[in-house]
Every structure is written in structure tokens, then in C-alpha cells.
Amino acid sequence: MTKDLTSGSPLKVILLFTLPLVLGNLFQQFYALADTIIVGRFCGVSALASVGATGSVNYLILVRHRVATALRFPLHSCSRADYKDLRRHVANAAWLCMAASVVLTISTVALTRPMMQLMQTPDDIIDGAVIYIGWIFAGIPFIFLYNMVAAIMRALGDSKTPLYFLILTSALNIGLDLLFIVPFHFGVFGAALATDISQVISGVLSFIYLRRKFDVLKMEKDESGLLE
């Protein structure tokens, strides 16, 4: 299930392909925005300040280092004809994504408090900030999983499906935020937990969809050595 982007009106093809990318970038920022709004509304000023204090670190680690998104570029060169080469690139990207996510998760979770101290976070909100961003960092493997799968889909011409998953999980994140914060009173931990659960669902569902819908990615019997 691939889409040919070389036929039809160039302007129409470009617009239809890039518009979901732009909307997707907006929805990816929506997780932190929803957490901030709901925490500020129901948890008070200190909790709001704790979440707000993590913005720069969140941007630095998660937005600027979306390695999986960049992995789509080598796929474009082989997706038109050589499916075996395409599958090799996908396998390499998957292993690289897994390794990078493990290393980044361990290092960021371990260094959460030092990073917040380096940012000169006030003493009265640093504990909440560490709890929030630490749990967000714990979900990095699934953030990488979604971005890698989304990058592969886009390389195969499908930029709409990743957006649909983002819309679904953004709505889920809001619902879980309200559930964990309002009746359960989990505070900033609840906001982070809601984001993690949403990211897990987004990554897993998009991966299942990729496996089922894109036949060109199914390995053949003689392709056991794709990493060579």
C-alpha cells in the first residue's frame, strides 16, 4: 500500500502531502500544551510552574532530537522500485531507533534532576518538575517508535495516517489528563502518566497498522541478513 507521488498535478500532490505534516507538527506540540492547561486549571500555580519549567528541556530532548523523523530521507531513494533495499533501510532504521531510544531514555531519566538544577529551577517547584519531565522521558522509546513508523509511512507516500493517530492520541491524552488529575488527584504525575499512555498507544497502534497495511515491508525468506 504505497502511493505514487510522481503522477498528477505537482502542486496538488505537494499540498496534499505537506498539509498533514504541518498539522502533525502542531498536534505533536499539543501534548505538553494540554498538560499545561489542565494542570494549571485544576492543580494550582505551583504545579503549573513545575510543568512550565520543563519546557526548554522538553524541547531540547524531544523536539530537537526526533531522530526517527530524519530516518525517512534514505527511504525515499529506494522506495520506488527496489523493495529489498527498502526493507534493509527499514530494518536498519528500526535497530538504530531502538538503540538510540534506550540510550536516551536511561541518560535523561538519570540526569533529570541535574538538568533541572542546571536550568536554575526554583527549589519550591523542582520536585514537581523532576517528577513530570522524568516520567515524560520514561516514554521516549514509544515516542521514537511512533516517529519512526510515521517517517516510514510518509516515505511510502502516506502522510495522512500518522496525523490520524496523532489526533486520536491527543484526544486520549486530554481525557486521561482529566481522569488522572480531577478525580484521582495525581497532580503533575497524572499529567505525565496520561502523556506516556497516549504515546504508548500511538506507537503501538501505528506499528500494527504499518505491519498490516504495507505489504512491501514484509520480509521474504532470503532476507534474514537485512543489516548487512
mmCIF file of N, CA and C in Angstrom, residues 58 61-62 101-112 115 129-145 189 192-193 195-197 199-200:
data_model
loop_
_atom_site.group_PDB
_atom_site.id
_atom_site.type_symbol
_atom_site.label_atom_id
_atom_site.label_comp_id
_atom_site.label_asym_id
_atom_site.label_seq_id
_atom_site.Cartn_x
_atom_site.Cartn_y
_atom_site.Cartn_z
ATOM 1 N N ASN A 58 12.266 19.868 27.693
ATOM 2 C CA ASN A 58 11.382 19.052 26.850
ATOM 3 C C ASN A 58 11.661 19.318 25.378
ATOM 4 N N ILE A 61 15.277 17.926 24.297
ATOM 5 C CA ILE A 61 15.445 16.471 24.215
ATOM 6 C C ILE A 61 14.496 15.842 23.214
ATOM 7 N N LEU A 62 13.226 16.228 23.258
ATOM 8 C CA LEU A 62 12.217 15.518 22.478
ATOM 9 C C LEU A 62 11.930 16.131 21.116
ATOM 10 N N SER A 101 16.861 5.114 21.439
ATOM 11 C CA SER A 101 15.824 5.377 22.438
ATOM 12 C C SER A 101 16.224 4.836 23.807
ATOM 13 N N VAL A 102 16.874 3.672 23.835
ATOM 14 C CA VAL A 102 17.309 3.095 25.112
ATOM 15 C C VAL A 102 18.369 3.987 25.762
ATOM 16 N N VAL A 103 19.366 4.382 24.968
ATOM 17 C CA VAL A 103 20.438 5.224 25.489
ATOM 18 C C VAL A 103 19.884 6.562 25.981
ATOM 19 N N LEU A 104 19.011 7.177 25.174
ATOM 20 C CA LEU A 104 18.471 8.489 25.539
ATOM 21 C C LEU A 104 17.559 8.404 26.758
ATOM 22 N N THR A 105 16.778 7.330 26.846
ATOM 23 C CA THR A 105 15.882 7.171 27.992
ATOM 24 C C THR A 105 16.670 7.035 29.300
ATOM 25 N N ILE A 106 17.648 6.146 29.295
ATOM 26 C CA ILE A 106 18.438 5.916 30.508
ATOM 27 C C ILE A 106 19.171 7.195 30.932
ATOM 28 N N SER A 107 19.787 7.859 29.962
ATOM 29 C CA SER A 107 20.585 9.045 30.298
ATOM 30 C C SER A 107 19.712 10.197 30.769
ATOM 31 N N THR A 108 18.588 10.430 30.119
ATOM 32 C CA THR A 108 17.741 11.569 30.507
ATOM 33 C C THR A 108 17.035 11.332 31.834
ATOM 34 N N VAL A 109 16.560 10.102 32.064
ATOM 35 C CA VAL A 109 15.905 9.810 33.342
ATOM 36 C C VAL A 109 16.901 9.948 34.490
ATOM 37 N N ALA A 110 18.111 9.454 34.271
ATOM 38 C CA ALA A 110 19.131 9.532 35.315
ATOM 39 C C ALA A 110 19.570 10.971 35.593
ATOM 40 N N LEU A 111 19.531 11.805 34.571
ATOM 41 C CA LEU A 111 20.045 13.170 34.711
ATOM 42 C C LEU A 111 18.941 14.220 34.820
ATOM 43 N N THR A 112 17.726 13.774 35.083
ATOM 44 C CA THR A 112 16.606 14.717 35.127
ATOM 45 C C THR A 112 16.820 15.815 36.162
ATOM 46 N N MET A 115 19.681 18.213 35.312
ATOM 47 C CA MET A 115 19.304 19.124 34.227
ATOM 48 C C MET A 115 18.422 20.252 34.737
ATOM 49 N N ALA A 129 8.711 19.423 38.920
ATOM 50 C CA ALA A 129 9.278 19.443 37.575
ATOM 51 C C ALA A 129 10.029 18.155 37.264
ATOM 52 N N VAL A 130 10.780 17.656 38.249
ATOM 53 C CA VAL A 130 11.529 16.403 38.067
ATOM 54 C C VAL A 130 10.577 15.229 37.871
ATOM 55 N N ILE A 131 9.520 15.187 38.656
ATOM 56 C CA ILE A 131 8.530 14.114 38.510
ATOM 57 C C ILE A 131 7.909 14.146 37.112
ATOM 58 N N TYR A 132 7.492 15.330 36.692
ATOM 59 C CA TYR A 132 6.805 15.450 35.397
ATOM 60 C C TYR A 132 7.720 15.080 34.232
ATOM 61 N N ILE A 133 8.852 15.744 34.126
ATOM 62 C CA ILE A 133 9.696 15.522 32.951
ATOM 63 C C ILE A 133 10.386 14.165 33.023
ATOM 64 N N GLY A 134 10.636 13.659 34.235
ATOM 65 C CA GLY A 134 11.231 12.330 34.368
ATOM 66 C C GLY A 134 10.329 11.251 33.808
ATOM 67 N N TRP A 135 9.051 11.339 34.110
ATOM 68 C CA TRP A 135 8.105 10.361 33.561
ATOM 69 C C TRP A 135 7.876 10.558 32.064
ATOM 70 N N ILE A 136 7.946 11.785 31.597
ATOM 71 C CA ILE A 136 7.859 12.024 30.157
ATOM 72 C C ILE A 136 9.041 11.363 29.455
ATOM 73 N N PHE A 137 10.241 11.512 30.015
ATOM 74 C CA PHE A 137 11.429 10.889 29.435
ATOM 75 C C PHE A 137 11.329 9.363 29.461
ATOM 76 N N ALA A 138 10.637 8.808 30.444
ATOM 77 C CA ALA A 138 10.483 7.357 30.512
ATOM 78 C C ALA A 138 9.713 6.808 29.307
ATOM 79 N N GLY A 139 8.933 7.653 28.656
ATOM 80 C CA GLY A 139 8.172 7.217 27.484
ATOM 81 C C GLY A 139 8.882 7.441 26.167
ATOM 82 N N ILE A 140 10.164 7.808 26.200
ATOM 83 C CA ILE A 140 10.915 8.098 24.975
ATOM 84 C C ILE A 140 10.906 6.940 23.970
ATOM 85 N N PRO A 141 11.053 5.667 24.401
ATOM 86 C CA PRO A 141 11.035 4.583 23.405
ATOM 87 C C PRO A 141 9.790 4.582 22.529
ATOM 88 N N PHE A 142 8.650 4.899 23.101
ATOM 89 C CA PHE A 142 7.414 4.896 22.318
ATOM 90 C C PHE A 142 7.265 6.166 21.483
ATOM 91 N N ILE A 143 7.876 7.266 21.939
ATOM 92 C CA ILE A 143 7.924 8.463 21.108
ATOM 93 C C ILE A 143 8.761 8.190 19.869
ATOM 94 N N PHE A 144 9.896 7.521 20.054
ATOM 95 C CA PHE A 144 10.745 7.143 18.937
ATOM 96 C C PHE A 144 10.020 6.163 18.014
ATOM 97 N N LEU A 145 9.299 5.211 18.616
ATOM 98 C CA LEU A 145 8.582 4.217 17.813
ATOM 99 C C LEU A 145 7.577 4.896 16.895
ATOM 100 N N PHE A 189 2.189 14.213 38.197
ATOM 101 C CA PHE A 189 2.440 12.822 37.812
ATOM 102 C C PHE A 189 1.329 12.307 36.901
ATOM 103 N N ALA A 192 1.845 13.568 33.368
ATOM 104 C CA ALA A 192 2.907 12.831 32.683
ATOM 105 C C ALA A 192 2.459 11.424 32.334
ATOM 106 N N LEU A 193 1.749 10.774 33.251
ATOM 107 C CA LEU A 193 1.265 9.418 33.006
ATOM 108 C C LEU A 193 0.289 9.385 31.837
ATOM 109 N N THR A 195 0.259 11.407 29.290
ATOM 110 C CA THR A 195 1.061 11.564 28.077
ATOM 111 C C THR A 195 1.760 10.269 27.711
ATOM 112 N N ASP A 196 2.319 9.576 28.703
ATOM 113 C CA ASP A 196 3.015 8.314 28.432
ATOM 114 C C ASP A 196 2.072 7.269 27.851
ATOM 115 N N ILE A 197 0.894 7.135 28.464
ATOM 116 C CA ILE A 197 -0.073 6.149 27.970
ATOM 117 C C ILE A 197 -0.492 6.480 26.542
ATOM 118 N N GLN A 199 1.263 8.109 24.306
ATOM 119 C CA GLN A 199 2.388 7.831 23.424
ATOM 120 C C GLN A 199 2.538 6.330 23.163
ATOM 121 N N VAL A 200 2.318 5.525 24.190
ATOM 122 C CA VAL A 200 2.385 4.069 24.026
ATOM 123 C C VAL A 200 1.344 3.602 23.016
#
